[in-house]
mmCIF file of C-alpha atoms in Angstrom:
data_model
loop_
_atom_site.group_PDB
_atom_site.id
_atom_site.type_symbol
_atom_site.label_atom_id
_atom_site.label_comp_id
_atom_site.label_asym_id
_atom_site.label_seq_id
_atom_site.Cartn_x
_atom_site.Cartn_y
_atom_site.Cartn_z
ATOM 1 C CA MET A 1 -35.139 -53.079 -96.340
ATOM 2 C CA ALA A 2 -32.967 -50.239 -95.023
ATOM 3 C CA LEU A 3 -31.018 -52.068 -92.310
ATOM 4 C CA PRO A 4 -29.462 -55.527 -92.162
ATOM 5 C CA VAL A 5 -30.826 -58.165 -89.851
ATOM 6 C CA VAL A 6 -28.191 -58.592 -87.146
ATOM 7 C CA TYR A 7 -28.277 -61.070 -84.280
ATOM 8 C CA THR A 8 -25.040 -60.303 -82.467
ATOM 9 C CA LEU A 9 -23.014 -57.187 -81.783
ATOM 10 C CA GLU A 10 -20.183 -58.652 -83.831
ATOM 11 C CA ASP A 11 -22.508 -58.831 -86.845
ATOM 12 C CA CYS A 12 -22.894 -55.036 -86.661
ATOM 13 C CA ALA A 13 -19.277 -54.606 -87.774
ATOM 14 C CA ASP A 14 -19.332 -57.196 -90.555
ATOM 15 C CA PHE A 15 -18.833 -55.430 -93.900
ATOM 16 C CA THR A 16 -20.360 -58.289 -95.906
ATOM 17 C CA LYS A 17 -23.554 -58.166 -93.820
ATOM 18 C CA THR A 18 -23.971 -54.466 -93.068
ATOM 19 C CA VAL A 19 -22.482 -52.598 -96.029
ATOM 20 C CA GLN A 20 -22.069 -54.700 -99.136
ATOM 21 C CA PRO A 21 -25.741 -55.771 -99.525
ATOM 22 C CA PHE A 22 -26.881 -52.141 -99.613
ATOM 23 C CA LEU A 23 -24.467 -50.758 -102.187
ATOM 24 C CA PRO A 24 -26.992 -51.280 -105.044
ATOM 25 C CA GLN A 25 -29.247 -48.737 -103.322
ATOM 26 C CA LEU A 26 -26.713 -46.064 -104.253
ATOM 27 C CA TYR A 27 -27.223 -46.845 -107.936
ATOM 28 C CA ASP A 28 -31.007 -46.703 -107.521
ATOM 29 C CA LEU A 29 -31.029 -43.332 -105.786
ATOM 30 C CA PRO A 30 -31.062 -41.147 -108.953
ATOM 31 C CA SER A 31 -34.152 -42.859 -110.368
ATOM 32 C CA ARG A 32 -35.927 -42.756 -107.012
ATOM 33 C CA LEU A 33 -35.135 -39.054 -106.686
ATOM 34 C CA LEU A 34 -36.756 -38.522 -110.092
ATOM 35 C CA ASP A 35 -39.845 -40.281 -108.706
ATOM 36 C CA VAL A 36 -39.834 -37.828 -105.795
ATOM 37 C CA PHE A 37 -39.638 -34.850 -108.145
ATOM 38 C CA ALA A 38 -42.431 -36.348 -110.250
ATOM 39 C CA GLY A 39 -44.622 -36.794 -107.177
ATOM 40 C CA ARG A 40 -44.681 -40.585 -107.387
ATOM 41 C CA GLU A 41 -42.847 -40.971 -104.070
ATOM 42 C CA THR A 42 -42.360 -38.841 -100.964
ATOM 43 C CA LEU A 43 -38.919 -37.668 -99.878
ATOM 44 C CA LEU A 44 -39.538 -38.921 -96.328
ATOM 45 C CA ARG A 45 -40.291 -42.410 -97.569
ATOM 46 C CA LEU A 46 -37.206 -42.428 -99.770
ATOM 47 C CA TYR A 47 -35.094 -41.246 -96.839
ATOM 48 C CA THR A 48 -36.306 -43.834 -94.352
ATOM 49 C CA GLU A 49 -36.272 -46.723 -96.846
ATOM 50 C CA THR A 50 -32.683 -46.061 -97.906
ATOM 51 C CA ASN A 51 -29.841 -47.450 -95.840
ATOM 52 C CA PRO A 52 -28.439 -44.495 -93.808
ATOM 53 C CA LEU A 53 -24.840 -45.318 -94.722
ATOM 54 C CA VAL A 54 -25.760 -45.169 -98.409
ATOM 55 C CA SER A 55 -27.809 -41.968 -98.162
ATOM 56 C CA GLY A 56 -25.061 -40.351 -96.069
ATOM 57 C CA PHE A 57 -22.505 -41.176 -98.755
ATOM 58 C CA ALA A 58 -24.810 -39.662 -101.369
ATOM 59 C CA LEU A 59 -24.994 -36.496 -99.265
ATOM 60 C CA SER A 60 -21.189 -36.313 -99.220
ATOM 61 C CA LEU A 61 -21.134 -36.528 -103.026
ATOM 62 C CA LEU A 62 -23.736 -33.762 -103.224
ATOM 63 C CA ALA A 63 -21.661 -31.589 -100.883
ATOM 64 C CA GLY A 64 -18.574 -32.208 -103.021
ATOM 65 C CA ALA A 65 -20.425 -31.211 -106.200
ATOM 66 C CA VAL A 66 -21.769 -27.998 -104.674
ATOM 67 C CA LEU A 67 -18.396 -26.979 -103.229
ATOM 68 C CA LEU A 68 -16.671 -27.781 -106.542
ATOM 69 C CA VAL A 69 -18.958 -25.397 -108.413
ATOM 70 C CA VAL A 70 -18.505 -22.660 -105.790
ATOM 71 C CA ALA A 71 -14.721 -23.085 -105.867
ATOM 72 C CA GLU A 72 -14.516 -22.849 -109.656
ATOM 73 C CA ILE A 73 -16.856 -19.858 -109.889
ATOM 74 C CA ASN A 74 -14.925 -17.912 -107.252
ATOM 75 C CA SER A 75 -11.448 -19.265 -108.105
ATOM 76 C CA ASN A 76 -11.109 -19.881 -104.385
ATOM 77 C CA TYR A 77 -10.233 -23.415 -103.313
ATOM 78 C CA SER A 78 -10.872 -23.173 -99.565
ATOM 79 C CA GLN A 79 -14.583 -24.007 -99.848
ATOM 80 C CA VAL A 80 -14.154 -27.413 -98.178
ATOM 81 C CA ASP A 81 -11.940 -25.758 -95.549
ATOM 82 C CA ARG A 82 -14.895 -23.537 -94.647
ATOM 83 C CA CYS A 83 -17.098 -26.600 -94.170
ATOM 84 C CA TRP A 84 -14.488 -28.870 -92.574
ATOM 85 C CA SER A 85 -15.670 -28.173 -89.034
ATOM 86 C CA ILE A 86 -19.351 -28.580 -89.906
ATOM 87 C CA LEU A 87 -19.773 -31.528 -92.281
ATOM 88 C CA PRO A 88 -18.838 -34.410 -89.915
ATOM 89 C CA THR A 89 -21.387 -33.228 -87.360
ATOM 90 C CA LEU A 90 -24.043 -32.877 -90.072
ATOM 91 C CA PHE A 91 -23.321 -36.445 -91.185
ATOM 92 C CA ILE A 92 -23.615 -37.711 -87.606
ATOM 93 C CA ALA A 93 -26.842 -35.712 -87.177
ATOM 94 C CA HIS A 94 -28.107 -37.485 -90.303
ATOM 95 C CA PHE A 95 -27.671 -40.878 -88.611
ATOM 96 C CA ASP A 96 -29.301 -39.548 -85.453
ATOM 97 C CA ALA A 97 -32.321 -38.240 -87.400
ATOM 98 C CA TRP A 98 -32.624 -41.463 -89.385
ATOM 99 C CA ALA A 99 -32.611 -43.546 -86.207
ATOM 100 C CA ARG A 100 -35.356 -41.457 -84.639
ATOM 101 C CA LEU A 101 -37.530 -41.573 -87.772
ATOM 102 C CA SER A 102 -37.050 -45.340 -87.900
ATOM 103 C CA GLY A 103 -37.930 -45.901 -84.251
ATOM 104 C CA ILE A 104 -34.421 -46.932 -83.159
ATOM 105 C CA SER A 105 -33.060 -45.841 -79.790
ATOM 106 C CA ALA A 106 -30.755 -42.852 -80.350
ATOM 107 C CA GLN A 107 -29.270 -42.549 -76.848
ATOM 108 C CA ARG A 108 -25.808 -43.762 -77.836
ATOM 109 C CA ILE A 109 -25.882 -41.796 -81.086
ATOM 110 C CA ASP A 110 -26.829 -38.699 -79.065
ATOM 111 C CA ALA A 111 -23.634 -39.130 -77.052
ATOM 112 C CA VAL A 112 -21.583 -39.108 -80.265
ATOM 113 C CA LEU A 113 -23.531 -36.130 -81.595
ATOM 114 C CA LEU A 114 -22.867 -34.253 -78.334
ATOM 115 C CA PHE A 115 -19.082 -34.442 -78.591
ATOM 116 C CA SER A 116 -19.201 -33.782 -82.335
ATOM 117 C CA THR A 117 -21.287 -30.639 -81.847
ATOM 118 C CA ILE A 118 -18.836 -29.318 -79.257
ATOM 119 C CA TRP A 119 -15.975 -30.166 -81.637
ATOM 120 C CA SER A 120 -17.710 -28.261 -84.445
ATOM 121 C CA ILE A 121 -18.369 -25.179 -82.328
ATOM 122 C CA ARG A 122 -14.771 -24.968 -81.128
ATOM 123 C CA LEU A 123 -13.184 -25.548 -84.535
ATOM 124 C CA THR A 124 -15.611 -23.239 -86.346
ATOM 125 C CA PHE A 125 -14.885 -20.441 -83.865
ATOM 126 C CA ASN A 126 -11.135 -20.925 -84.216
ATOM 127 C CA TYR A 127 -11.376 -20.841 -88.012
ATOM 128 C CA TRP A 128 -13.605 -17.742 -87.893
ATOM 129 C CA ARG A 129 -11.293 -15.689 -85.681
ATOM 130 C CA LYS A 130 -8.401 -16.447 -88.019
ATOM 131 C CA GLY A 131 -10.414 -14.857 -90.831
ATOM 132 C CA GLY A 132 -11.298 -18.128 -92.532
ATOM 133 C CA TYR A 133 -14.816 -16.977 -93.390
ATOM 134 C CA GLY A 134 -13.711 -13.592 -94.693
ATOM 135 C CA VAL A 135 -14.519 -12.741 -98.304
ATOM 136 C CA GLY A 136 -11.713 -13.961 -100.548
ATOM 137 C CA HIS A 137 -9.851 -15.812 -97.801
ATOM 138 C CA GLU A 138 -7.968 -18.871 -99.030
ATOM 139 C CA ASP A 139 -5.536 -21.254 -97.373
ATOM 140 C CA TYR A 140 -2.031 -20.039 -98.274
ATOM 141 C CA ARG A 141 -0.959 -23.594 -99.094
ATOM 142 C CA TRP A 142 -3.321 -23.798 -102.073
ATOM 143 C CA GLU A 143 -1.581 -20.807 -103.642
ATOM 144 C CA ILE A 144 1.804 -22.493 -103.182
ATOM 145 C CA VAL A 145 0.528 -25.707 -104.778
ATOM 146 C CA ARG A 146 -1.081 -23.706 -107.593
ATOM 147 C CA ARG A 147 2.274 -22.141 -108.462
ATOM 148 C CA GLN A 148 3.969 -25.538 -108.677
ATOM 149 C CA VAL A 149 1.666 -27.239 -111.206
ATOM 150 C CA PRO A 150 0.065 -26.310 -114.556
ATOM 151 C CA LYS A 151 -3.342 -24.660 -114.342
ATOM 152 C CA ALA A 152 -5.144 -27.605 -115.948
ATOM 153 C CA VAL A 153 -3.562 -30.041 -113.500
ATOM 154 C CA PHE A 154 -4.650 -27.939 -110.553
ATOM 155 C CA HIS A 155 -8.250 -27.895 -111.820
ATOM 156 C CA VAL A 156 -8.191 -31.699 -111.985
ATOM 157 C CA PHE A 157 -6.734 -31.665 -108.471
ATOM 158 C CA ASN A 158 -9.691 -29.552 -107.362
ATOM 159 C CA TRP A 159 -12.268 -31.762 -109.085
ATOM 160 C CA THR A 160 -10.833 -34.901 -107.476
ATOM 161 C CA PHE A 161 -8.991 -34.253 -104.232
ATOM 162 C CA ILE A 162 -9.984 -30.818 -102.921
ATOM 163 C CA SER A 163 -13.718 -31.038 -103.495
ATOM 164 C CA PHE A 164 -14.866 -34.655 -103.739
ATOM 165 C CA TYR A 165 -12.165 -36.620 -101.928
ATOM 166 C CA GLN A 166 -12.150 -34.341 -98.886
ATOM 167 C CA CYS A 167 -15.958 -34.380 -98.604
ATOM 168 C CA ILE A 168 -15.974 -38.173 -98.841
ATOM 169 C CA LEU A 169 -13.179 -38.314 -96.258
ATOM 170 C CA LEU A 170 -15.180 -36.147 -93.848
ATOM 171 C CA TYR A 171 -18.046 -38.584 -94.282
ATOM 172 C CA LEU A 172 -15.871 -41.664 -93.764
ATOM 173 C CA ILE A 173 -14.416 -40.399 -90.479
ATOM 174 C CA SER A 174 -17.969 -40.047 -89.166
ATOM 175 C CA ALA A 175 -19.141 -43.374 -90.652
ATOM 176 C CA PRO A 176 -18.270 -45.464 -87.537
ATOM 177 C CA ILE A 177 -21.500 -44.068 -86.119
ATOM 178 C CA TYR A 178 -23.287 -46.519 -88.454
ATOM 179 C CA SER A 179 -21.889 -49.451 -86.462
ATOM 180 C CA ILE A 180 -23.021 -47.778 -83.237
ATOM 181 C CA LEU A 181 -26.498 -47.302 -84.748
ATOM 182 C CA LEU A 182 -26.700 -50.990 -85.611
ATOM 183 C CA ALA A 183 -25.431 -51.964 -82.164
ATOM 184 C CA SER A 184 -28.184 -49.784 -80.678
ATOM 185 C CA THR A 185 -30.790 -52.158 -82.146
ATOM 186 C CA ILE A 186 -29.386 -54.843 -79.823
ATOM 187 C CA GLU A 187 -28.004 -52.795 -76.917
ATOM 188 C CA PRO A 188 -29.982 -49.529 -76.910
ATOM 189 C CA ASN A 189 -28.915 -48.001 -73.589
ATOM 190 C CA VAL A 190 -25.824 -45.896 -72.937
ATOM 191 C CA THR A 191 -23.116 -48.028 -71.334
ATOM 192 C CA THR A 192 -20.124 -47.281 -69.135
ATOM 193 C CA GLY A 193 -17.905 -47.696 -72.192
ATOM 194 C CA ASP A 194 -19.922 -45.062 -74.054
ATOM 195 C CA LEU A 195 -19.465 -42.610 -71.177
ATOM 196 C CA ALA A 196 -15.742 -43.386 -71.041
ATOM 197 C CA SER A 197 -15.420 -42.794 -74.796
ATOM 198 C CA LEU A 198 -17.358 -39.535 -74.507
ATOM 199 C CA THR A 199 -15.055 -38.398 -71.683
ATOM 200 C CA ILE A 200 -11.961 -39.162 -73.758
ATOM 201 C CA GLN A 201 -13.386 -37.225 -76.700
ATOM 202 C CA LEU A 202 -14.128 -34.190 -74.533
ATOM 203 C CA GLY A 203 -10.587 -34.392 -73.147
ATOM 204 C CA LEU A 204 -9.137 -34.407 -76.666
ATOM 205 C CA ILE A 205 -11.295 -31.415 -77.627
ATOM 206 C CA LEU A 206 -10.001 -29.615 -74.520
ATOM 207 C CA THR A 207 -6.431 -30.429 -75.589
ATOM 208 C CA GLU A 208 -7.114 -28.934 -79.014
ATOM 209 C CA TYR A 209 -8.611 -25.870 -77.391
ATOM 210 C CA ILE A 210 -5.599 -25.326 -75.119
ATOM 211 C CA ALA A 211 -3.136 -25.777 -78.003
ATOM 212 C CA ASP A 212 -5.019 -23.375 -80.261
ATOM 213 C CA GLU A 213 -5.375 -20.798 -77.473
ATOM 214 C CA GLN A 214 -1.639 -20.932 -76.777
ATOM 215 C CA GLN A 215 -0.839 -20.479 -80.456
ATOM 216 C CA TRP A 216 -3.415 -17.688 -80.842
ATOM 217 C CA ALA A 217 -1.969 -15.789 -77.863
ATOM 218 C CA PHE A 218 1.561 -16.128 -79.252
ATOM 219 C CA GLN A 219 0.634 -15.068 -82.780
ATOM 220 C CA SER A 220 -1.370 -12.110 -81.455
ATOM 221 C CA ALA A 221 1.591 -11.018 -79.317
ATOM 222 C CA LYS A 222 3.977 -11.393 -82.259
ATOM 223 C CA LYS A 223 1.708 -9.318 -84.480
ATOM 224 C CA GLN A 224 1.543 -6.592 -81.833
ATOM 225 C CA TYR A 225 5.318 -6.721 -81.344
ATOM 226 C CA LEU A 226 6.031 -6.401 -85.074
ATOM 227 C CA SER A 227 3.688 -3.429 -85.424
ATOM 228 C CA SER A 228 4.707 -1.507 -82.286
ATOM 229 C CA ALA A 229 8.214 -2.867 -81.476
ATOM 230 C CA LYS A 230 6.954 -3.335 -77.905
ATOM 231 C CA VAL A 231 7.023 -6.704 -76.188
ATOM 232 C CA PRO A 232 3.540 -7.535 -74.793
ATOM 233 C CA ARG A 233 3.277 -8.474 -71.147
ATOM 234 C CA GLY A 234 3.892 -12.153 -70.452
ATOM 235 C CA PHE A 235 6.183 -12.675 -73.445
ATOM 236 C CA LYS A 236 9.931 -12.468 -74.023
ATOM 237 C CA GLN A 237 11.499 -10.639 -76.928
ATOM 238 C CA ALA A 238 13.693 -13.635 -77.769
ATOM 239 C CA ASP A 239 10.595 -15.843 -78.144
ATOM 240 C CA LEU A 240 8.874 -13.334 -80.429
ATOM 241 C CA ASP A 241 12.043 -12.855 -82.485
ATOM 242 C CA ARG A 242 12.194 -16.617 -82.973
ATOM 243 C CA GLY A 243 8.898 -16.352 -84.838
ATOM 244 C CA PHE A 244 7.123 -19.548 -83.762
ATOM 245 C CA ILE A 245 5.765 -20.900 -80.486
ATOM 246 C CA VAL A 246 7.713 -23.455 -78.441
ATOM 247 C CA SER A 247 6.005 -23.037 -75.056
ATOM 248 C CA GLY A 248 3.131 -24.887 -73.382
ATOM 249 C CA LEU A 249 1.982 -27.976 -75.279
ATOM 250 C CA TRP A 250 4.124 -26.807 -78.209
ATOM 251 C CA GLY A 251 7.242 -27.490 -76.168
ATOM 252 C CA TYR A 252 6.470 -31.211 -76.286
ATOM 253 C CA SER A 253 4.789 -31.559 -79.692
ATOM 254 C CA ARG A 254 5.241 -29.543 -82.864
ATOM 255 C CA HIS A 255 1.553 -30.014 -83.662
ATOM 256 C CA PRO A 256 -0.428 -30.828 -80.502
ATOM 257 C CA ASN A 257 -3.661 -29.636 -82.131
ATOM 258 C CA PHE A 258 -3.117 -31.926 -85.130
ATOM 259 C CA ALA A 259 -2.361 -34.832 -82.794
ATOM 260 C CA ALA A 260 -5.618 -34.295 -80.897
ATOM 261 C CA GLU A 261 -7.602 -33.903 -84.133
ATOM 262 C CA GLN A 262 -6.436 -37.225 -85.530
ATOM 263 C CA SER A 263 -6.985 -38.918 -82.167
ATOM 264 C CA ILE A 264 -10.600 -37.698 -81.975
ATOM 265 C CA TRP A 265 -11.661 -39.588 -85.081
ATOM 266 C CA PHE A 266 -9.556 -42.626 -84.250
ATOM 267 C CA VAL A 267 -11.275 -42.777 -80.847
ATOM 268 C CA LEU A 268 -14.680 -42.596 -82.559
ATOM 269 C CA TYR A 269 -13.630 -45.630 -84.597
ATOM 270 C CA GLN A 270 -12.524 -47.390 -81.403
ATOM 271 C CA TRP A 271 -15.855 -46.419 -79.863
ATOM 272 C CA SER A 272 -17.599 -48.294 -82.687
ATOM 273 C CA CYS A 273 -15.317 -51.280 -82.102
ATOM 274 C CA TYR A 274 -16.287 -51.272 -78.427
ATOM 275 C CA ALA A 275 -19.984 -51.043 -79.321
ATOM 276 C CA THR A 276 -19.699 -54.026 -81.676
ATOM 277 C CA ARG A 277 -17.307 -56.046 -79.487
ATOM 278 C CA THR A 278 -14.692 -56.216 -82.246
ATOM 279 C CA VAL A 279 -10.975 -55.455 -82.322
ATOM 280 C CA TYR A 280 -11.066 -53.855 -85.765
ATOM 281 C CA SER A 281 -13.523 -53.272 -88.611
ATOM 282 C CA TRP A 282 -14.037 -51.595 -91.976
ATOM 283 C CA ALA A 283 -14.953 -48.377 -90.129
ATOM 284 C CA GLY A 284 -11.264 -47.712 -89.495
ATOM 285 C CA PHE A 285 -10.698 -46.891 -93.173
ATOM 286 C CA GLY A 286 -11.808 -43.266 -92.771
ATOM 287 C CA PRO A 287 -9.581 -42.444 -89.769
ATOM 288 C CA LEU A 288 -6.676 -44.131 -91.552
ATOM 289 C CA LEU A 289 -7.154 -41.894 -94.600
ATOM 290 C CA LEU A 290 -7.374 -38.858 -92.315
ATOM 291 C CA ILE A 291 -4.082 -39.743 -90.636
ATOM 292 C CA MET A 292 -2.463 -40.158 -94.068
ATOM 293 C CA LEU A 293 -3.825 -36.762 -95.126
ATOM 294 C CA PHE A 294 -2.359 -35.134 -92.032
ATOM 295 C CA GLN A 295 1.068 -36.577 -92.842
ATOM 296 C CA GLY A 296 1.123 -34.793 -96.213
ATOM 297 C CA SER A 297 -0.436 -31.588 -94.893
ATOM 298 C CA THR A 298 1.994 -31.435 -91.967
ATOM 299 C CA TRP A 299 4.971 -32.076 -94.243
ATOM 300 C CA LEU A 300 3.988 -29.169 -96.505
ATOM 301 C CA THR A 301 3.322 -26.867 -93.539
ATOM 302 C CA GLU A 302 6.690 -27.636 -91.974
ATOM 303 C CA LEU A 303 8.510 -27.272 -95.276
ATOM 304 C CA ILE A 304 7.155 -23.728 -95.540
ATOM 305 C CA THR A 305 7.821 -22.941 -91.871
ATOM 306 C CA ALA A 306 11.392 -24.224 -91.957
ATOM 307 C CA GLY A 307 12.083 -21.880 -94.867
ATOM 308 C CA LYS A 308 10.868 -18.895 -92.815
ATOM 309 C CA TYR A 309 12.539 -19.452 -89.438
ATOM 310 C CA ALA A 310 16.200 -20.318 -88.876
ATOM 311 C CA GLU A 311 15.658 -22.157 -85.583
ATOM 312 C CA TYR A 312 12.849 -24.374 -86.832
ATOM 313 C CA GLY A 313 15.229 -27.108 -87.967
ATOM 314 C CA GLU A 314 16.596 -27.447 -84.430
ATOM 315 C CA TYR A 315 13.032 -27.462 -83.083
ATOM 316 C CA GLN A 316 12.175 -30.292 -85.490
ATOM 317 C CA ARG A 317 15.219 -32.256 -84.320
ATOM 318 C CA ARG A 318 14.344 -32.002 -80.628
ATOM 319 C CA VAL A 319 10.526 -32.101 -80.569
ATOM 320 C CA GLY A 320 8.273 -34.837 -81.959
ATOM 321 C CA THR A 321 5.844 -34.084 -84.765
ATOM 322 C CA PHE A 322 2.747 -35.261 -82.897
ATOM 323 C CA ALA A 323 3.800 -37.324 -79.880
ATOM 324 C CA PRO A 324 6.458 -36.069 -77.431
ATOM 325 C CA ALA A 325 9.959 -37.294 -78.214
ATOM 326 C CA ARG A 326 11.339 -36.400 -74.768
ATOM 327 C CA PHE A 327 10.060 -35.930 -71.232
ATOM 328 C CA TRP A 328 11.249 -32.330 -71.030
ATOM 329 C CA ALA A 329 10.088 -29.307 -72.957
ATOM 330 C CA TYR A 330 12.014 -27.652 -75.761
ATOM 331 C CA GLU A 331 14.546 -24.987 -74.820
ATOM 332 C CA THR A 332 16.220 -22.607 -77.242
ATOM 333 C CA PRO A 333 19.853 -23.694 -77.643
ATOM 334 C CA ALA A 334 22.290 -21.317 -76.027
ATOM 335 C CA PRO A 335 24.379 -19.325 -78.526
ATOM 336 C CA ARG A 336 27.896 -20.629 -78.964
ATOM 337 C CA ALA A 337 30.539 -18.412 -77.384
ATOM 338 C CA PRO A 338 33.098 -17.145 -79.896
ATOM 339 C CA ARG A 339 36.448 -18.844 -79.634
ATOM 340 C CA ILE A 340 39.220 -16.593 -78.291
ATOM 341 C CA ILE A 341 42.563 -17.057 -80.049
ATOM 342 C CA ARG A 342 45.476 -16.057 -77.846
ATOM 343 C CA THR A 343 48.568 -14.208 -79.144
ATOM 344 C CA SER A 344 50.760 -17.214 -78.290
ATOM 345 C CA GLU A 345 48.618 -19.421 -80.526
ATOM 346 C CA LEU A 346 49.025 -16.985 -83.422
ATOM 347 C CA ALA A 347 52.813 -17.016 -82.908
ATOM 348 C CA LYS A 348 52.881 -20.817 -82.956
ATOM 349 C CA ARG A 349 50.863 -20.887 -86.189
ATOM 350 C CA GLN A 350 53.276 -18.392 -87.777
ATOM 351 C CA GLN A 351 56.283 -20.485 -86.760
ATOM 352 C CA GLN A 352 54.691 -23.609 -88.227
ATOM 353 C CA LYS A 353 54.077 -21.787 -91.533
ATOM 354 C CA GLU A 354 57.733 -20.623 -91.698
ATOM 355 C CA LYS A 355 59.031 -24.131 -90.958
ATOM 356 C CA GLU A 356 56.777 -25.527 -93.697
ATOM 357 C CA LYS A 357 58.154 -22.995 -96.190
ATOM 358 C CA GLU A 358 61.770 -23.898 -95.261
ATOM 359 C CA ARG A 359 61.057 -27.599 -95.692
ATOM 360 C CA GLN A 360 59.511 -27.060 -99.101
ATOM 361 C CA GLY A 361 62.530 -24.896 -100.126
ATOM 362 C CA LYS A 362 65.019 -27.610 -99.204
ATOM 363 C CA GLN A 363 63.060 -30.206 -101.166
ATOM 364 C CA LYS A 364 63.388 -28.025 -104.303
#
């Protein structure tokens, strides 16, 4: 049996009924795969008879193993970064394909796959134009981490966190779709709540797009300014000299794109809660881990940025990390006017010094 028998929508979010009974299938997968290679079983039968949550997790482990080998061979540890924008959508497509092969209505899963595909296209394009898929490109933060720890420790870090943990995390943030799949066996049609969730997701993707476009335009203008010493149209020299963007969405949040990214996967989790009529469920574990990952990643990014730009500390003080801290946008603090010391003040200081000397002389 590949799916649990559920009678209510609430049952679809019950870990003990929908996840725990199928964990042994993960242990049986290697032997069943050997049967497939030996011709004793077909791959299609194995796929449809295995719980989709279990087979999806196995796919994430396979992805981690492949990316680990590629990273070690090339001594380049941005292999997961290259797949970050693609893997969650592939995992969701896996659930969609499994539902169709098993004769389960995929209308609601299609809605999730729609937003995820748009998310993948946007993020993949943004990563590509930044040179992320160029030969030898690697996230600059990995080099900084590599310099701080022994070589052997970094290899262990790659084997655990960079390759496997991140692939598993990308699977877990897409795993709430499993609850939606189960709910589709009871309530197969797209509901108003599904359309509302889809609309919110598209709005968050649009927010990410706007934030990234604003940052791209600023960085492109800064690059042009540094190479030609000419200020591009639409920008101010003072802003480019500052070195980092504080306009648009960035005037209210230091990382509006990060905020939208975390919200997207939290909303997917909430979507699954709506589909199963629950307030919370085990499916929130993945989004929680993602939010924790963003805290560490953002801290490291800001530590590096604050060391490069003098005004960044003031920007941190006035603007919230993800959510706005104030109702008004950030403005560069006005430079303090130099204090003018009048001649009369200098004379008074001189007189005070002379009186102090006389007093000390009398005491002697």
